[in-house]
Tab-separated table of C-alpha atoms and ligand atoms in Angstrom:
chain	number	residue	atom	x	y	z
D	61	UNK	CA	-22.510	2.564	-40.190
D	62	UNK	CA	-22.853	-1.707	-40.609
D	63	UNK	CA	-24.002	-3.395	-37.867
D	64	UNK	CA	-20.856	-5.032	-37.028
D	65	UNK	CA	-17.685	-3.542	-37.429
D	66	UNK	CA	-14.444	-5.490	-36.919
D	67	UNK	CA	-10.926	-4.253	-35.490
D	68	UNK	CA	-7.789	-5.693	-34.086
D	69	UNK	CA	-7.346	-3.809	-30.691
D	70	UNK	CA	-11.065	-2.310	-29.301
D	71	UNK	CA	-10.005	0.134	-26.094
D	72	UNK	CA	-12.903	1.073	-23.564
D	73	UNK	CA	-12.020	4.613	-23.022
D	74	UNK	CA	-10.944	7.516	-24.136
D	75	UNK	CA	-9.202	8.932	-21.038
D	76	UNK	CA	-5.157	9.230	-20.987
D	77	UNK	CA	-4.151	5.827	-20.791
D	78	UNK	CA	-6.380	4.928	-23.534
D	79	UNK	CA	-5.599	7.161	-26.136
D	80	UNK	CA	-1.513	6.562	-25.575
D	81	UNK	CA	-2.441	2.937	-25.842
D	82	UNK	CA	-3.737	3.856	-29.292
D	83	UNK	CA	-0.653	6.430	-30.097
D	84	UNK	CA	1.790	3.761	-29.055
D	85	UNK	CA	0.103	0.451	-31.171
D	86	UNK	CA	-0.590	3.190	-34.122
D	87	UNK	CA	2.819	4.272	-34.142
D	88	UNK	CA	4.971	0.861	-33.903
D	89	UNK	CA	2.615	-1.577	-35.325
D	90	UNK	CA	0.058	-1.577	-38.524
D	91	UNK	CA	-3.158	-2.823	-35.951
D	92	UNK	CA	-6.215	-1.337	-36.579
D	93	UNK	CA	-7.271	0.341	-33.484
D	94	UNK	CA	-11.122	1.537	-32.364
D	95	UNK	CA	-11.930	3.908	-29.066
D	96	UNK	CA	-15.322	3.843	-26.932
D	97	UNK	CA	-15.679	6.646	-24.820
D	98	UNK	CA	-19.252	7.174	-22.741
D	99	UNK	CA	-18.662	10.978	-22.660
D	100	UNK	CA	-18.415	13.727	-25.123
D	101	UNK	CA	-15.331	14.662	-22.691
D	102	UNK	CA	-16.911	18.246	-21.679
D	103	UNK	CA	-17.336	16.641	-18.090
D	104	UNK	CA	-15.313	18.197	-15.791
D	105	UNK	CA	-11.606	16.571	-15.386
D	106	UNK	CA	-9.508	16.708	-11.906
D	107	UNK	CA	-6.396	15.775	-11.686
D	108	UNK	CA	-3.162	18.094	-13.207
D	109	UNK	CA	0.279	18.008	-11.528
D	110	UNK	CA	2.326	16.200	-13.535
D	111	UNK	CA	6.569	15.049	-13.356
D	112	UNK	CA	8.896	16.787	-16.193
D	113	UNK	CA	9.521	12.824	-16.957
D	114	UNK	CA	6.063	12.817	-18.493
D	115	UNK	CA	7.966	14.937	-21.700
D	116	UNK	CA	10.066	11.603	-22.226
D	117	UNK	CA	7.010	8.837	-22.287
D	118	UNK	CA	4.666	11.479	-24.918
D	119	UNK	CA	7.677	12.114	-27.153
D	120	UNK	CA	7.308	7.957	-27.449
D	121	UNK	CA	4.015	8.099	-28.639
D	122	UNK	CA	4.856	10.958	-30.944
D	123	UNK	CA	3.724	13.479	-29.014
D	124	UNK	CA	5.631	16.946	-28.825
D	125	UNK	CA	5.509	19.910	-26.583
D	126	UNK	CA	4.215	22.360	-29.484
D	127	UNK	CA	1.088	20.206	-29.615
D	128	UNK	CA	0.153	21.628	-26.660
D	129	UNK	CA	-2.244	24.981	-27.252
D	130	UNK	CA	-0.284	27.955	-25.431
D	131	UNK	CA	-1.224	28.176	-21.866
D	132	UNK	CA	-2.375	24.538	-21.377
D	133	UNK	CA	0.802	23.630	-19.469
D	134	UNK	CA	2.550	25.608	-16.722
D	135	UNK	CA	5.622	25.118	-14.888
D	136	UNK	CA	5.160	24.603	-11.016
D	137	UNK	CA	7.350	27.519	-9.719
D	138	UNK	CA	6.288	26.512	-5.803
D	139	UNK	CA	5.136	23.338	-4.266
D	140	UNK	CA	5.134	23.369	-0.550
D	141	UNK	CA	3.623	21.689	2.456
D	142	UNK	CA	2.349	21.396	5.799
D	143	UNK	CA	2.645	17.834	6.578
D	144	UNK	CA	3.962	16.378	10.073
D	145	UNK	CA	3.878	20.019	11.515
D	146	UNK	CA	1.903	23.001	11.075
D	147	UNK	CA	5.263	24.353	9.754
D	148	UNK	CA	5.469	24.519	5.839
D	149	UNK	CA	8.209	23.217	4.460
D	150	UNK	CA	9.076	22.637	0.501
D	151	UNK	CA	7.393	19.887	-0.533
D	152	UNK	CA	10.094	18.035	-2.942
D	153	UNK	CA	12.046	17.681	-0.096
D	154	UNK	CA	9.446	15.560	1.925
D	155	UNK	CA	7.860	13.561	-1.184
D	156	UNK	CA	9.728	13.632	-4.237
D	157	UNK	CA	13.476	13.517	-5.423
D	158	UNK	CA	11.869	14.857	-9.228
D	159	UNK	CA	11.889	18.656	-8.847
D	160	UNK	CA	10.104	19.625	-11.990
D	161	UNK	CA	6.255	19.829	-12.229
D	162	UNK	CA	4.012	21.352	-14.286
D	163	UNK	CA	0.160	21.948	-13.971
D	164	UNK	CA	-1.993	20.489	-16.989
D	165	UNK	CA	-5.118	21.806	-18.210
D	166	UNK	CA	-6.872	18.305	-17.838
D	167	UNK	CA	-9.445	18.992	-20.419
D	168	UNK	CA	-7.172	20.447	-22.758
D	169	UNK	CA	-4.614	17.359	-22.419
D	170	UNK	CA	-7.286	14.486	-22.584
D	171	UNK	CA	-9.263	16.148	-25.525
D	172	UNK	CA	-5.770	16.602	-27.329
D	173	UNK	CA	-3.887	12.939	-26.889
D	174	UNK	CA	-8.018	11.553	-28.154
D	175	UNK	CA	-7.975	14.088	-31.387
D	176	UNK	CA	-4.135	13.105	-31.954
D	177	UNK	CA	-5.238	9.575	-31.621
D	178	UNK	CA	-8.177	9.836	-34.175
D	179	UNK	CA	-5.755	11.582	-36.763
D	180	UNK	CA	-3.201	9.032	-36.378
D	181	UNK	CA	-6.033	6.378	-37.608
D	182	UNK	CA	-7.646	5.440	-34.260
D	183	UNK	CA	-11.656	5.001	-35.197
D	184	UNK	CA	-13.006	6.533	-32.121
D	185	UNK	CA	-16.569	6.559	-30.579
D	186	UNK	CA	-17.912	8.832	-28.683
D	187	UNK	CA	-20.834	9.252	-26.407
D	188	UNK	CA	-21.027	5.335	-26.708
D	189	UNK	CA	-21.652	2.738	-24.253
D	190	UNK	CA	-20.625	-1.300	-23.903
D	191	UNK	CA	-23.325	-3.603	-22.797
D	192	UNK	CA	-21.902	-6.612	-23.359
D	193	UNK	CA	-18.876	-8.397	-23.840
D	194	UNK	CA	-18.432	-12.400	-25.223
D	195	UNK	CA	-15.122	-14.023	-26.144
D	196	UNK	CA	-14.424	-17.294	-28.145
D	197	UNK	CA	-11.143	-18.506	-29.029
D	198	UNK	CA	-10.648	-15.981	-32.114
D	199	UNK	CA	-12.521	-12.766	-30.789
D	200	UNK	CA	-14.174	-10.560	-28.745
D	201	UNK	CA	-17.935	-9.390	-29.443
D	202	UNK	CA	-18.489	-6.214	-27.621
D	203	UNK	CA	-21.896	-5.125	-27.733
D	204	UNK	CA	-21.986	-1.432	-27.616
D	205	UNK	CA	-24.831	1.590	-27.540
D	206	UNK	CA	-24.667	5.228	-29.268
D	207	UNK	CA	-26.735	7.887	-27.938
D	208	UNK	CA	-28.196	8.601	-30.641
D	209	UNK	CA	-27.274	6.041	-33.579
D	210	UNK	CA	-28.369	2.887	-31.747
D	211	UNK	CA	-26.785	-0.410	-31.101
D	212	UNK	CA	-24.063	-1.531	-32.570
D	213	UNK	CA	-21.687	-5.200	-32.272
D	214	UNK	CA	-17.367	-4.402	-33.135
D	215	UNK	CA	-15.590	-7.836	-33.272
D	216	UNK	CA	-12.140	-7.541	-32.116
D	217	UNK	CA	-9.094	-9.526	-31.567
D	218	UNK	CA	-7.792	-7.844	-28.589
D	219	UNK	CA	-9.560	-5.849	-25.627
D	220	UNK	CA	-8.165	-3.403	-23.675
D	221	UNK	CA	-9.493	-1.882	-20.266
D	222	UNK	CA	-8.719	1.695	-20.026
D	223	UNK	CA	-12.379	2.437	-18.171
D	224	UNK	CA	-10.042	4.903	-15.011
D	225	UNK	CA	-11.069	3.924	-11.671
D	226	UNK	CA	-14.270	1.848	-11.758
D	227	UNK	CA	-12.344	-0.796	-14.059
D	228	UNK	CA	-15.685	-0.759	-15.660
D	229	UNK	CA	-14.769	-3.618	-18.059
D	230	UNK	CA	-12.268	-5.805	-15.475
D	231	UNK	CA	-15.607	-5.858	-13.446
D	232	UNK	CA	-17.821	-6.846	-16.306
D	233	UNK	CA	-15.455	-9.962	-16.665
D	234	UNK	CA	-15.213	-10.448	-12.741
D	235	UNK	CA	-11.536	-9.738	-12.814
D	236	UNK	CA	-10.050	-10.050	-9.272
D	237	UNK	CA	-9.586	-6.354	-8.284
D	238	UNK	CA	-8.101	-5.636	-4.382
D	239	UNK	CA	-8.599	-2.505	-2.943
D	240	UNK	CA	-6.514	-0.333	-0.585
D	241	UNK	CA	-8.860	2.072	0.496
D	242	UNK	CA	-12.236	4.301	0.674
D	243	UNK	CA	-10.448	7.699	-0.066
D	244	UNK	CA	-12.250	10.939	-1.974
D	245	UNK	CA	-11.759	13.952	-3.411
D	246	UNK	CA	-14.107	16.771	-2.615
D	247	UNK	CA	-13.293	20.043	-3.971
D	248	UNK	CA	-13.781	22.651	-6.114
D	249	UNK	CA	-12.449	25.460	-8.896
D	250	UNK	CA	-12.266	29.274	-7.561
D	251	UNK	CA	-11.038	32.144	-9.636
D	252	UNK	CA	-10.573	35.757	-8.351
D	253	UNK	CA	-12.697	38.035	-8.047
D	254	UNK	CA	-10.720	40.616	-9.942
D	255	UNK	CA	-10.673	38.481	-12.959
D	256	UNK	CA	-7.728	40.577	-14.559
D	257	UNK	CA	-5.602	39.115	-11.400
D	258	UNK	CA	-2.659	36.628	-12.125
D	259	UNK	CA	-3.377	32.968	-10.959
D	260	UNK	CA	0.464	32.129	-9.228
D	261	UNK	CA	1.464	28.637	-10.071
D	262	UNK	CA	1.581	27.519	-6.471
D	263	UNK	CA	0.842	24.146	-4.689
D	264	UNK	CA	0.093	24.014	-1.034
D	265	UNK	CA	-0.838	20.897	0.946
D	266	UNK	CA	-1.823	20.617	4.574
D	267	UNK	CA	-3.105	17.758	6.615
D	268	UNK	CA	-5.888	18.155	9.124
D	269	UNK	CA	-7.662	15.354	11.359
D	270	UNK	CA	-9.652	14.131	8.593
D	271	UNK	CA	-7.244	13.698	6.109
D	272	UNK	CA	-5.540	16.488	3.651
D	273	UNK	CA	-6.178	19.617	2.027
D	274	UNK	CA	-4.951	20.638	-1.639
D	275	UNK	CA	-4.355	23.639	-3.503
D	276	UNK	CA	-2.996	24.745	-6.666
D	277	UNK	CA	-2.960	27.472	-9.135
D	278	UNK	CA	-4.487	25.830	-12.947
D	279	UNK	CA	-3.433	27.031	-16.318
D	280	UNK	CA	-6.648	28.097	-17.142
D	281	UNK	CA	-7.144	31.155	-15.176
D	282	UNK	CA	-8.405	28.921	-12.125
D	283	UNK	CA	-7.284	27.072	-9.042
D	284	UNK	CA	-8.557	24.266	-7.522
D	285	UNK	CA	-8.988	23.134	-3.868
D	286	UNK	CA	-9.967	19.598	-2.493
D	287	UNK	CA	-10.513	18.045	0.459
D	288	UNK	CA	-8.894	14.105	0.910
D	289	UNK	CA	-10.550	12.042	2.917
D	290	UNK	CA	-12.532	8.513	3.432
D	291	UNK	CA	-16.089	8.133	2.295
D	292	UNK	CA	-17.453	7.614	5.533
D	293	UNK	CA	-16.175	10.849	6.910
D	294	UNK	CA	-17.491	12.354	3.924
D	295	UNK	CA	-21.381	10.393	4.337
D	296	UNK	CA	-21.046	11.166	8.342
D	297	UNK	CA	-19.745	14.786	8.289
D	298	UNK	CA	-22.178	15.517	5.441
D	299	UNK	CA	-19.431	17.208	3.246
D	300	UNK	CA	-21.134	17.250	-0.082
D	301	UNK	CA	-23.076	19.995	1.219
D	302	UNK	CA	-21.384	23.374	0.755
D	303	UNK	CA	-21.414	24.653	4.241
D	304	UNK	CA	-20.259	21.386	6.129
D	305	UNK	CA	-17.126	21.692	3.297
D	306	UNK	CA	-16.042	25.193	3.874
D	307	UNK	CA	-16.317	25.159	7.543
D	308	UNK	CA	-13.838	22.257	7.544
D	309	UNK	CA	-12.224	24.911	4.775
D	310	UNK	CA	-12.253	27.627	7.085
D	311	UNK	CA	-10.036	25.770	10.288
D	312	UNK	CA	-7.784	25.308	7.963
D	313	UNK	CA	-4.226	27.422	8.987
D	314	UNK	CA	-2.782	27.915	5.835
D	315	UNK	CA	-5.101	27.001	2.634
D	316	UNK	CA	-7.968	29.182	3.561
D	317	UNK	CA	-5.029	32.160	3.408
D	318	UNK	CA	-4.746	31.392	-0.401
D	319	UNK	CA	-8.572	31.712	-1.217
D	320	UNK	CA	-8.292	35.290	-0.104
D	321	UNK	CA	-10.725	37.342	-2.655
D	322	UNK	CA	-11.521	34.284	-4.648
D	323	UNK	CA	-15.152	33.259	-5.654
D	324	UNK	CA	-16.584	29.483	-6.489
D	325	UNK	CA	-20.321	29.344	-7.450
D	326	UNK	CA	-20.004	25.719	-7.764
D	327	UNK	CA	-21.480	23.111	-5.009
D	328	UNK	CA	-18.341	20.738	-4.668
D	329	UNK	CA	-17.969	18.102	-6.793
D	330	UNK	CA	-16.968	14.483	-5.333
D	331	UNK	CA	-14.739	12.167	-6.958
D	332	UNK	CA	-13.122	8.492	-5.860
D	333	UNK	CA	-9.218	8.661	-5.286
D	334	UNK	CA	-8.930	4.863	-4.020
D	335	UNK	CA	-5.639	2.859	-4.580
D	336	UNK	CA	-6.340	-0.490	-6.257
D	337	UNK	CA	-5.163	-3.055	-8.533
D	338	UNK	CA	-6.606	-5.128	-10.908
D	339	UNK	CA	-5.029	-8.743	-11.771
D	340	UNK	CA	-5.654	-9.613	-15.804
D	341	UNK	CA	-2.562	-11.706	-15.830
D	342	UNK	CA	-5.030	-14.610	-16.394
D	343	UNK	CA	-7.596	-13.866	-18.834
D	344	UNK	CA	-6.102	-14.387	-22.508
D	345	UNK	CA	-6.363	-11.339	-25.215
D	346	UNK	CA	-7.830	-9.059	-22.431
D	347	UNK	CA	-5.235	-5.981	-20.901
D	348	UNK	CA	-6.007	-3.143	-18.648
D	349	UNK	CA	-4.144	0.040	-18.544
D	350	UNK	CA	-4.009	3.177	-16.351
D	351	UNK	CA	-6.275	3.355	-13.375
D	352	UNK	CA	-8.308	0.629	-14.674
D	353	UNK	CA	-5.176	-1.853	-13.901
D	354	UNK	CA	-4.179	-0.025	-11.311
D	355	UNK	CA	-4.835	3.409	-9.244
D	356	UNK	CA	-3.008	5.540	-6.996
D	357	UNK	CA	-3.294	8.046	-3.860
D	358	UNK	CA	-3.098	11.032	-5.720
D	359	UNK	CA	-0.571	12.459	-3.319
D	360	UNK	CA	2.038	10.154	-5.872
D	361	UNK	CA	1.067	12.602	-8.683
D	362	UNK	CA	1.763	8.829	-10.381
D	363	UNK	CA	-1.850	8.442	-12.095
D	364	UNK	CA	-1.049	10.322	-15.263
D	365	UNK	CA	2.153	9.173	-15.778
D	366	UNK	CA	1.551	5.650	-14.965
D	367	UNK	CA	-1.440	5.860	-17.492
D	368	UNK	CA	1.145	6.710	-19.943
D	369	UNK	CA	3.695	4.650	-19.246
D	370	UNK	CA	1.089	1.379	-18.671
D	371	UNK	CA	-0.428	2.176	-22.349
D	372	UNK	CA	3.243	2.031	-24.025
D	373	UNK	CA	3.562	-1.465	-21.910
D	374	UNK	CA	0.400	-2.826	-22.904
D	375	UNK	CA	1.201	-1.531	-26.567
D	376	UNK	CA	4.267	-3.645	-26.631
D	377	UNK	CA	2.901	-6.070	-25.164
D	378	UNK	CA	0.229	-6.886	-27.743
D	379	UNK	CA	2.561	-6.556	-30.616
D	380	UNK	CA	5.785	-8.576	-29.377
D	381	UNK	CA	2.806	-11.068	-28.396
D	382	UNK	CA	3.231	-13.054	-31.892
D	383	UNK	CA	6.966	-13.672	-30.694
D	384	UNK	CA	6.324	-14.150	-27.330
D	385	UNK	CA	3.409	-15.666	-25.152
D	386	UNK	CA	4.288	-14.568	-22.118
D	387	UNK	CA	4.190	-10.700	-22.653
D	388	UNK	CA	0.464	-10.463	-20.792
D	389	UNK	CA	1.813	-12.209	-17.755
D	390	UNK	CA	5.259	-10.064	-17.957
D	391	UNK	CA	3.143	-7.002	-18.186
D	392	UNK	CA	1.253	-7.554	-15.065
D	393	UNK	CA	4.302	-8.833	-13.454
D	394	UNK	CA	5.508	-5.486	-13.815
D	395	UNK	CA	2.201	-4.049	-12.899
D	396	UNK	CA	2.499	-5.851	-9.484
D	397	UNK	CA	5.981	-4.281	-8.722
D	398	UNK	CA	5.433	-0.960	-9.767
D	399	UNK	CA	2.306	-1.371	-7.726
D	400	UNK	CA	4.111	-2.820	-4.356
D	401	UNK	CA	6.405	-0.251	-4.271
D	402	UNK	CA	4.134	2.284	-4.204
D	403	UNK	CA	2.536	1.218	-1.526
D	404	UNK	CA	5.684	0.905	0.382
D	405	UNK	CA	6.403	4.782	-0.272
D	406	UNK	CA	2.521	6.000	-0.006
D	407	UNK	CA	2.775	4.183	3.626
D	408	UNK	CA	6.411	6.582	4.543
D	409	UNK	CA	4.508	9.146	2.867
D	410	UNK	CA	1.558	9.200	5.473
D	411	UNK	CA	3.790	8.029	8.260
D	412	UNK	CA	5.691	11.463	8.619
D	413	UNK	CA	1.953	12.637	10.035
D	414	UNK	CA	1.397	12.003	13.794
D	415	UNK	CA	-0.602	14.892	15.192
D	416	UNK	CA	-3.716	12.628	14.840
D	417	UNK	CA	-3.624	9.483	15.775
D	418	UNK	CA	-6.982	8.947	17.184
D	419	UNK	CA	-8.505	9.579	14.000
D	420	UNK	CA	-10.021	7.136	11.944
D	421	UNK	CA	-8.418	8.961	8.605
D	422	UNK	CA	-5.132	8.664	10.014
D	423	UNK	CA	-5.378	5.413	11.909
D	424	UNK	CA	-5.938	3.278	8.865
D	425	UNK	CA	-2.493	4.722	6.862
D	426	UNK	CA	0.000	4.635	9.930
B	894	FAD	C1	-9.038	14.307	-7.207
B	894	FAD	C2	-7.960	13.687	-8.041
B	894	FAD	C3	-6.761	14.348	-8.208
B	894	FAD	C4	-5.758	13.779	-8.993
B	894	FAD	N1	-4.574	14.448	-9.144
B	894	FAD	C5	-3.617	13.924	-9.932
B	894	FAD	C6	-2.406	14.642	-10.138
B	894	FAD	O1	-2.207	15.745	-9.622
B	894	FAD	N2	-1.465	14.068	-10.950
B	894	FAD	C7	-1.661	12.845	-11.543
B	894	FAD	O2	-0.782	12.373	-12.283
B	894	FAD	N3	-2.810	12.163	-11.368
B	894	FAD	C8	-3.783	12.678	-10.591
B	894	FAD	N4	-4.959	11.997	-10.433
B	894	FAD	C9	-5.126	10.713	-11.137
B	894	FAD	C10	-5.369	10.894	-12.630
B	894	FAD	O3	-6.458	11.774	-12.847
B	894	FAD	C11	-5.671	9.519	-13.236
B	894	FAD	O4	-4.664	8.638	-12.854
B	894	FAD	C12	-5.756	9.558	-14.758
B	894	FAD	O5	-6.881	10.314	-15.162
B	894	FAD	C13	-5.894	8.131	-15.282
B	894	FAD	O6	-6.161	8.137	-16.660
B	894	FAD	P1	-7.045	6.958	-17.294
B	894	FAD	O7	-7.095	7.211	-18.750
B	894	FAD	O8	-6.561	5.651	-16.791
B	894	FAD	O9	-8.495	7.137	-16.644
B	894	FAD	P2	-9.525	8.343	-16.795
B	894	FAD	O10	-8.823	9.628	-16.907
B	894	FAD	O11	-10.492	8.157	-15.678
B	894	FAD	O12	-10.237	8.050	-18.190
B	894	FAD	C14	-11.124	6.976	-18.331
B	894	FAD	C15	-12.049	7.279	-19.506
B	894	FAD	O13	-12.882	6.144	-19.742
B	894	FAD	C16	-14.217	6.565	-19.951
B	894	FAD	N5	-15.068	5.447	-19.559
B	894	FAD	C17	-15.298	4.968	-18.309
B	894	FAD	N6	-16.118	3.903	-18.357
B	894	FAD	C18	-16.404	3.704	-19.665
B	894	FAD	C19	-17.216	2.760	-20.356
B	894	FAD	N7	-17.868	1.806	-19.704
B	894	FAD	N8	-17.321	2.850	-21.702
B	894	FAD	C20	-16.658	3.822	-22.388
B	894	FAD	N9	-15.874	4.758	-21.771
B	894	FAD	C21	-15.740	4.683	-20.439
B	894	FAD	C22	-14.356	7.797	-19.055
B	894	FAD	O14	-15.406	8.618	-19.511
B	894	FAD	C23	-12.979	8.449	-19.240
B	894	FAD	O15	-12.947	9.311	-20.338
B	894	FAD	C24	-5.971	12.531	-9.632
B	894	FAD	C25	-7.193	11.875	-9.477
B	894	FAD	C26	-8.176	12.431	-8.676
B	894	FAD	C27	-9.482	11.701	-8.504
């Protein structure tokens, strides 16, 4: 491989929102498009309920159904809830008006929009790293490291953001990012015992004092179950260790029921789940997309979708740019709206709990 390497559009990441960003500017424009993604993508991925709507923003990027492998993508046949009252009640009917869900098998999905992206003419790089990035008028220098082939420079007109969560590269360019929040995800994948035993494609949340439980049956023969809380509860209460996380696990009324004859032999793994938004209104030939621009609650089930549906804006953005000069600002414009009124809903969301309002979980989203 040359030294430098030169592209219209360079992405930074290979997650959801950066892959549709390449679908979408690969399928209604001739750019030349180039991925960097740090992983190899066997890390684990969390993160799988999905809206039916989702159906309507792939089959814009060209993606269909049948390119989904069989059993990567399951209907959610129950979703229910224990929030406001130790009573369950369906959980449509408390946060959503969209009745269809399905379940995603996250590693399945990612790994297939990335491949359909490469074959499509996306010049991807995996295992790949960016130390540094320099703009003049014309381009973008991005000076990037491969595990194993060395350093590497790709000059590009455009540069896209699509890092998830830590906004790696909005940081890098000191980006004004607000945040919402401190809250994580700890949790972890069981499976039954009897390994010949249907997984049911359930969903059950319920809320205790330090913030809310999850669980839900996966497409792969597994289910998941994660604690939501703030990272101080999680540094004070110790909850990365195993046995401070299932005793919280165990007073629970309802999702310790559904772990009956399951097995884990995993410690739990940690992940952020902050809300935040990053403003790139500002900086020319620079876009974010998908959590990197800006991140949701998980409770909205919004994060894939919105990765989606943020890459096919930025997309269009970048090619009705030559017509128009305001498309960046328009795009985080839009950004900021979709963005306020989520936090408008998130804060009804959390309202409809009142059992705890001493705690410090609870305090801060009432
Ligand atoms: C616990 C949890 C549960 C969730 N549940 C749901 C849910 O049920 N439904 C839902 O819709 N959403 C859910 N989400 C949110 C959803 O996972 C994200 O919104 C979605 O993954 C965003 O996609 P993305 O491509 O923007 O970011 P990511 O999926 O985070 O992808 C970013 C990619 O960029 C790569 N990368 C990062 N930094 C660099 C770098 N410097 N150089 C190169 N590559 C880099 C990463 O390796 C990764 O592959 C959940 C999130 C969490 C944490």
């Amino acid at each position: 491989m040359p030294n430098t390497v030169e592209t219209d559009v360079l992405i930074v990441g290979g997650g959801p929102a950066g892959s549709s960003t390449a679908l979408s500017l690969l399928k209604y424009s001739n750019l030349k498009v180039m991925i960097i993604e740090q992983n190899d993508l066997n890390s684990i991925r969390v993160g799988e309920q999905v809206n039916a709507s989702l159906f309507d923003l792939l089959d814009y990027i060209g993606i269909n159904k049948s390119d989904f492998e069989e059993n990567s993508l399951l209907p959610g046949y129950s979703s229910l809830a224990a929030w406001g009252s130790s009573h369950i009640s369906s959980r449509h009917s408390i946060f959503s008006t969209q009745v269809d869900s399905f379940q995603l098998d996250r590693e399945h999905f990612d790994l297939m929009l990335l491949k359909q992206a490469s074959e499509k003419g996306a010049i991807v790089f995996p295992r790949t790293k960016c130390i540094d990035f320099k703009q003049t008028d014309t381009a973008w220098t991005i000076e990037l490291r491969h595990e194993t082939r060395g350093d590497f420079t790709i000059k590009s007109t455009y540069l896209i953001d699509a890092s998830g969560r830590q906004s790696h590269v909005c940081r890098k360019l000191g980006i004004p990012i607000e945040k919402y929040d401190d809250l994580v995800a700890i949790g972890t994948f069981l499976h039954f015992k009897d390994t010949k035993r249907a997984i049911k494609q359930e969903i059950l949340l319920e809320t205790v004092e330090d913030g809310w439980w999850y669980f839900a049956g996966l497409p792969n023969q597994e289910m998941v179950v994660s604690l939501f809380t703030d990272s101080a509860i999680v540094k004070e209460k110790q909850l990365q260790k195993t046995e401070n996380w299932s005793e919280l696990l165990s007073n629970t009324v309802h999702i310790k029921k559904m772990l009956a004859n399951t097995s884990s032999n995993a410690k739990p793994w940690v992940r952020n789940a902050f809300s935040h938004i990053s403003n790139v209104g500002a900086k020319s030939n620079f876009l974010a997309v998908g959590d990197a621009v800006a991140s949701f609650d998980p409770i909205s089930s919004m994060g894939i979708g919105f990765a989606i549906s943020s890459a096919c804006h930025a997309a269009k953005a970048i090619i009705d740019k030559a017509n128009d000069s305001n498309t960046f600002l328009n795009y985080q414009e839009n950004i900021n709206a979709i963005f306020k009124h989520y936090l408008e809903t998130k804060t009804l969301f959390y309202d409809r709990e009142n059992r705890w309002n001493d705690s410090s979980f609870w305090k801060k989203r009432n």
